[in-house]
Short mmCIF file of C-alpha atoms and ligand atoms in Angstrom, two decimals:
data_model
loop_
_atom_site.label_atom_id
_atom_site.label_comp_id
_atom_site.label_asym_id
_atom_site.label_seq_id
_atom_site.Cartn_x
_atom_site.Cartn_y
_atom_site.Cartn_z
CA UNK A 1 1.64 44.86 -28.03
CA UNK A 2 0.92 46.65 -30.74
CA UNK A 3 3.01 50.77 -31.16
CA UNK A 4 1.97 52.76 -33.91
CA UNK A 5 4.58 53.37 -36.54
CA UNK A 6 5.93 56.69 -36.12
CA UNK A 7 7.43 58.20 -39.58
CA UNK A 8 9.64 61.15 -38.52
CA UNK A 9 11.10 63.88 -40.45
CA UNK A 10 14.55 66.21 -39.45
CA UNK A 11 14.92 68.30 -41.29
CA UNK A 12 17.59 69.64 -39.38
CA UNK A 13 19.03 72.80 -40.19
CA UNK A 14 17.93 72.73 -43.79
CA UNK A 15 15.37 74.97 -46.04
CA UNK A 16 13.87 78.31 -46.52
CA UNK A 17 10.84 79.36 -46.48
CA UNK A 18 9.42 78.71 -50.24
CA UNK A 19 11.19 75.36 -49.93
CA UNK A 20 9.60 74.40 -46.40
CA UNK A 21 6.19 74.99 -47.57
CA UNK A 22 6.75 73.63 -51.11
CA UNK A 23 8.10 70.20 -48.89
CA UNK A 24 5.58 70.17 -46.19
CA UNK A 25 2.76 70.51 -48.74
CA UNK A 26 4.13 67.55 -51.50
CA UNK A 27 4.26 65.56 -47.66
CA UNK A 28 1.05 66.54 -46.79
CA UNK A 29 -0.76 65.34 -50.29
CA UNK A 30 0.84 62.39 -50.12
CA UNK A 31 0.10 61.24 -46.53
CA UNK A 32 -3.29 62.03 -47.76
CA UNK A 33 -3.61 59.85 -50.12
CA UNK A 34 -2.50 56.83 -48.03
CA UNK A 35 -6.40 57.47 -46.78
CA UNK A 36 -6.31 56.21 -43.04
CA UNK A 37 -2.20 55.21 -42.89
CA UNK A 38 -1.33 52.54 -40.25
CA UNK A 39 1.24 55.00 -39.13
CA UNK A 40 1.98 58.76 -37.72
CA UNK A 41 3.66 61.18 -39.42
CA UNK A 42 5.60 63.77 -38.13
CA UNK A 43 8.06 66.65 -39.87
CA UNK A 44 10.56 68.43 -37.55
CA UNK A 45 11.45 71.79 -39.63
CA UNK A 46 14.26 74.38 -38.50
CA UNK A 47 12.37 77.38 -36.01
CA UNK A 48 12.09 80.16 -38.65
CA UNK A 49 9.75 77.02 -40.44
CA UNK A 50 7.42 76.38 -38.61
CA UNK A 51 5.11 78.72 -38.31
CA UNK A 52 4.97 78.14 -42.49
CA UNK A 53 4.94 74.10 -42.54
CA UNK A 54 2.22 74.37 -40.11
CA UNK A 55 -0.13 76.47 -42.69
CA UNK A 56 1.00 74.02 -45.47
CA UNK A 57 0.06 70.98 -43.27
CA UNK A 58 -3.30 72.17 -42.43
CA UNK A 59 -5.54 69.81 -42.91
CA UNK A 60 -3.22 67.17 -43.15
CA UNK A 61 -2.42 64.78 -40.45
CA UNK A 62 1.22 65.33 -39.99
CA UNK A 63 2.37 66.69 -36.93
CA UNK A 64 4.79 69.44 -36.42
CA UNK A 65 7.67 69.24 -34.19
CA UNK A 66 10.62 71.22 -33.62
CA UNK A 67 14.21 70.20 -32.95
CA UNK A 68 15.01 71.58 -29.94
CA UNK A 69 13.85 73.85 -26.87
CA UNK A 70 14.62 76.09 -23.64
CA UNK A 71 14.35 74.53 -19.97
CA UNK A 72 12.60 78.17 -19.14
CA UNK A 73 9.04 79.27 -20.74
CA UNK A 74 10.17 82.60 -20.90
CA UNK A 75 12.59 85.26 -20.00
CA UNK A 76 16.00 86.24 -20.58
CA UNK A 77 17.74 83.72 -22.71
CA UNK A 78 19.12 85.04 -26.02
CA UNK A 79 18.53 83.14 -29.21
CA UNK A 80 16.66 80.18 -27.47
CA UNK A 81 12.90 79.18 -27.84
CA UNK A 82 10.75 78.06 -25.04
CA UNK A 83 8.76 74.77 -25.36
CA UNK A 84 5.45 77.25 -25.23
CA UNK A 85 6.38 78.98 -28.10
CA UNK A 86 6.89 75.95 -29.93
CA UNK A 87 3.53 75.01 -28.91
CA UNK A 88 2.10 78.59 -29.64
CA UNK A 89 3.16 77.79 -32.92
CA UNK A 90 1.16 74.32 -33.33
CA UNK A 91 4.20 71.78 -32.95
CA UNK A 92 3.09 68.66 -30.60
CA UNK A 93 6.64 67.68 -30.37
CA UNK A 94 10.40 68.04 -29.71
CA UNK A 95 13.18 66.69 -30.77
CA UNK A 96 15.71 66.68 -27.69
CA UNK A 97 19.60 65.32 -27.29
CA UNK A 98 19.99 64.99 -30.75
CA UNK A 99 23.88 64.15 -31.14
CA UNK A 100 24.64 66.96 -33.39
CA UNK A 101 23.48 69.12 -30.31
CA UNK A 102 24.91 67.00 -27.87
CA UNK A 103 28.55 67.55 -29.62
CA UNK A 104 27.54 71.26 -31.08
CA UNK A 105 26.14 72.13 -27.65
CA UNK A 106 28.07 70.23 -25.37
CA UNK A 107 24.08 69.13 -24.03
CA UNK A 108 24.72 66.96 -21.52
CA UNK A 109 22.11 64.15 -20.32
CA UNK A 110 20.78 66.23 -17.22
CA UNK A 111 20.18 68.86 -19.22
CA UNK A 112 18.25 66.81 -22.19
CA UNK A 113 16.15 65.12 -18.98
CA UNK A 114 15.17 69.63 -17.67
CA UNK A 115 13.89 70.07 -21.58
CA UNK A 116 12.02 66.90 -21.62
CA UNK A 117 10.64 67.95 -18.03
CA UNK A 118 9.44 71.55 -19.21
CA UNK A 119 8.31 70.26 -23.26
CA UNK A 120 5.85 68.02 -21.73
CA UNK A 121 4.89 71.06 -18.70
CA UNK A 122 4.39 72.92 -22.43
CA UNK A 123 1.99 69.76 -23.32
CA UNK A 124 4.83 68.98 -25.76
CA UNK A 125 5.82 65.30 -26.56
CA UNK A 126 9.52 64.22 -26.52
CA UNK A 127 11.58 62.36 -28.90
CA UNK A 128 14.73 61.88 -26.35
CA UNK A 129 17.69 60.60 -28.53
CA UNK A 130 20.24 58.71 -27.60
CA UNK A 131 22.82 56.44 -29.35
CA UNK A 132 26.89 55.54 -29.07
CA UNK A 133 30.43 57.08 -30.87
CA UNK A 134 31.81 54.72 -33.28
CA UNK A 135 34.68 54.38 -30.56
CA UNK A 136 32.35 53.55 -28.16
CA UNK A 137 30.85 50.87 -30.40
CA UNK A 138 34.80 49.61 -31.24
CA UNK A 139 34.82 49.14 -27.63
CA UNK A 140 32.10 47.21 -27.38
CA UNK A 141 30.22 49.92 -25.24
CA UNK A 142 26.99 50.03 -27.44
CA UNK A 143 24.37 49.13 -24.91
CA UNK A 144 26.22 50.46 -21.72
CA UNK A 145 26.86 53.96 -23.31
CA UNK A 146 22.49 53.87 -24.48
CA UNK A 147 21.46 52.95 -21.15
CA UNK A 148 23.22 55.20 -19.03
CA UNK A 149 22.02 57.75 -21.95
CA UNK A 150 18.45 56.58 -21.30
CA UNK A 151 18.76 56.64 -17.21
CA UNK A 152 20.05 59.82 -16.86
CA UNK A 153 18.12 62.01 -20.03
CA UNK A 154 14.80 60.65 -19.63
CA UNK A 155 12.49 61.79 -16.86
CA UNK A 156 10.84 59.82 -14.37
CA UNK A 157 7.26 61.83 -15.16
CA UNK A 158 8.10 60.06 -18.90
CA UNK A 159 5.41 57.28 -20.35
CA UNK A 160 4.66 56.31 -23.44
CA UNK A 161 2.29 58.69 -24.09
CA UNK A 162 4.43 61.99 -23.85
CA UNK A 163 7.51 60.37 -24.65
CA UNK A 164 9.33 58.43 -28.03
CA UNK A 165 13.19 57.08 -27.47
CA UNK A 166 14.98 57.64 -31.13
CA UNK A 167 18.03 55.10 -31.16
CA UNK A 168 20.61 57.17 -33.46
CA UNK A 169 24.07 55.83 -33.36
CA UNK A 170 26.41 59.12 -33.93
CA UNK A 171 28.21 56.79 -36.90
CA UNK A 172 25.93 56.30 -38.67
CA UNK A 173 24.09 60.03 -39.00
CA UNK A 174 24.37 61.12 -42.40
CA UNK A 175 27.41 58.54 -43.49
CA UNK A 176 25.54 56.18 -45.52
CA UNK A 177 26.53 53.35 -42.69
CA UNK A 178 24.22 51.30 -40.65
CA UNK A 179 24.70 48.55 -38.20
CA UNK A 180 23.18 45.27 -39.45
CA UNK A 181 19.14 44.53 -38.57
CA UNK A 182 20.18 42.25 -35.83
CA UNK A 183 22.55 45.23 -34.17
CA UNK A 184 19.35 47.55 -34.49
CA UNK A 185 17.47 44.75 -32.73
CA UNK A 186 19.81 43.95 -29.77
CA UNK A 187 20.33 47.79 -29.22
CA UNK A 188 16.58 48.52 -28.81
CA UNK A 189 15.64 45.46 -27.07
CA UNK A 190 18.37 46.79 -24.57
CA UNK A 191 16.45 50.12 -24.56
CA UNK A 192 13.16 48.52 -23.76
CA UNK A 193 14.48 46.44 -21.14
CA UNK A 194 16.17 49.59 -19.40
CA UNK A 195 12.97 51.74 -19.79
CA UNK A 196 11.05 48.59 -18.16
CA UNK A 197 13.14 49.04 -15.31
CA UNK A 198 12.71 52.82 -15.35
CA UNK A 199 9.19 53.51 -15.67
CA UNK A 200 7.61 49.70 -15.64
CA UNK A 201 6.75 47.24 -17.76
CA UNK A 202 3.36 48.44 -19.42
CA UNK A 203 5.25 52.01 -20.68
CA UNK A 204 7.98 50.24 -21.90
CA UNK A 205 5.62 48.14 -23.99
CA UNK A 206 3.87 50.71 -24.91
CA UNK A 207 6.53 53.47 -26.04
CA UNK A 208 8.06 53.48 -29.41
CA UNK A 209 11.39 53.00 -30.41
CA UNK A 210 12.70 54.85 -33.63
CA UNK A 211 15.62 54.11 -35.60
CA UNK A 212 17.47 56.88 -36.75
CA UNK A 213 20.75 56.96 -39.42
CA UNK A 214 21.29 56.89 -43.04
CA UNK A 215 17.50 55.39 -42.80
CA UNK A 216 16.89 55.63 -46.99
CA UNK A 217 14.21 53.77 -48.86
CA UNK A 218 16.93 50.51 -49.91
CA UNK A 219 17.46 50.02 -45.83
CA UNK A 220 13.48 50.98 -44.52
CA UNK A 221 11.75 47.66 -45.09
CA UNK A 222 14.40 46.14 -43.13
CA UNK A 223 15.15 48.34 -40.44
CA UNK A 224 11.51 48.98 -39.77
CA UNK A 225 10.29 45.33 -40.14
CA UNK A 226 12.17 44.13 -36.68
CA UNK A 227 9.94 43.82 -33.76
CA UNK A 228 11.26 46.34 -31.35
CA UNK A 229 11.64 49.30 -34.18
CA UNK A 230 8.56 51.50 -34.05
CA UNK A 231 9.46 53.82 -36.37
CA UNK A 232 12.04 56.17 -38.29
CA UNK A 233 13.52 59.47 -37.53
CA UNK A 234 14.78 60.67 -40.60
CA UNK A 235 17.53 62.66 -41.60
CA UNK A 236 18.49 63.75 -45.15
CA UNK A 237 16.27 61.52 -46.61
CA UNK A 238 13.42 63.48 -45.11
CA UNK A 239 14.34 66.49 -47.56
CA UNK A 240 12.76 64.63 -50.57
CA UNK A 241 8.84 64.30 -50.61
CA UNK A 242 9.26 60.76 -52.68
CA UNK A 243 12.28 59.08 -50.43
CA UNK A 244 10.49 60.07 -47.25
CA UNK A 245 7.29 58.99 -48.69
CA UNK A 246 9.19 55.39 -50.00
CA UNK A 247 10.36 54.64 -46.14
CA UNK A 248 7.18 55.06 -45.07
CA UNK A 249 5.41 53.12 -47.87
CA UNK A 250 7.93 50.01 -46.83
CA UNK A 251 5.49 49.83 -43.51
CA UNK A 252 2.54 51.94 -43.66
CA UNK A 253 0.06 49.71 -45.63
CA UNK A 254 -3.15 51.30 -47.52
P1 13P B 1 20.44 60.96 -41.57
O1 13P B 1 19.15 60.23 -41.91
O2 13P B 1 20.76 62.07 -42.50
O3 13P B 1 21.56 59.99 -41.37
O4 13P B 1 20.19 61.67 -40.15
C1 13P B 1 19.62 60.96 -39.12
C2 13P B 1 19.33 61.88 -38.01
O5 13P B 1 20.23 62.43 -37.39
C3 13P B 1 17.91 62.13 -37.70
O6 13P B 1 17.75 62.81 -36.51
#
């Protein structure tokens, strides 16, 4: 069954607006050259960005996503952005349950599976993400902790057209650590199995998997070689044109 690569981008809460556009464009040039890529590309820039990395994208084929959105399309919510705004603006996706909003947010599950419910209502794809503590992995929780992750935050309406699973374990985020390839494997074969069981066998086939922490370009060609990883969401390395660039060279051929 072949999933197309996704490359993604985070770029979490990072840039301003010269830098934004001066990223998105240097992204942009290079996908470009790569002709017709054998992957997707995707860049995930703060709110007050977007509206900016989409003009510097145009023309390119990277999409736009955001990092994360309101359950409601409009109305009184302070400070929070509706999933039609973020389409208003020209993102096709979201980022939702990353762990830094989990913790920051205190997002729980139900809550990621209501903004995965109204993104794709929006006509907004989801990248749900899910992944275990480093005391839950000491514990040997890994793949108990991911499914009941995956169960409760993903909706039943999901498939593998509106929906990507991004398999981030909260250690490894911006520490430099990984587990080893054969962790990575076991974790998102797990994942498939459990969204098999969810939404049947030919979505779980069918929807990518991305691997997400400390992803550089020494650890890509590894990570992103193993059968059941369809992709990368990107961190810090996605804040430098020529490292995100590198990851994605280790898989998207010319
Ligand atoms: P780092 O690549 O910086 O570890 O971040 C990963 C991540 O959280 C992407 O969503």
């Amino acid at each position: 069954m072949s999933r197309k690569i996704l490359i993604a981008g985070n770029w979490k809460m990072n840039g301003l607006l010269a830098d934004g556009a001066a990223l998105a464009k240097e992204v942009a040039v290079e996908v470009k050259k790569l002709g017709k890529p054998e992957c997707e590309f995707l860049v995930c820039p703060p709110f007050t960005l977007l509206t900016t990395v989409k003009k510097a994208l145009r023309g390119s084929k990277v999409a736009l996503g955001a990092q994360d959105c309101h359950i409601a399309e409009k109305g009184a919510h302070t400070g929070d952005i509706s999933p039609l705004m973020l389409k208003d603006c020209g993102c096709s996706y979201v980022i939702l349950g990353h762990s830094e909003r989990r913790a920051d947010h205190h997002e729980s599950s139900a809550l990621v599976r209501q903004k995965a419910e109204a993104a794709y209502k929006a006509g907004l794809k989801a990248v749900i993400c899910i992944g275990e503590t480093e005391a839950e992995r000491d514990a040997g929780k890994t793949i108990e902790v991911c499914s009941a992750q995956i169960k409760e935050s993903v909706p039943d309406s999901a498939t593998a057209a509106n929906t990507v699973i991004a398999y981030e374990p909260v250690w490894a985020i911006g520490t430099g650590k990984t587990p080893t390839t054969d962790d990575v494997e076991e974790v998102h074969a797990a994942i498939r199995k459990v969204i098999a069981k969810k939404l049947g066998k030919g979505n779980a086939n069918k929807m990518r998997i991305l691997y997400g922490g400390s992803m550089k370009p020494a650890n890509a060609a590894g990570l992103l070689a193993l059968p059941n990883v369809d992709g990368g969401l990107i961190g810090g390395a996605s804040l430098k044109a020529s490292d995100f660039m590198a990851i994605a060279a280790s898989v998207c051929k010319k």
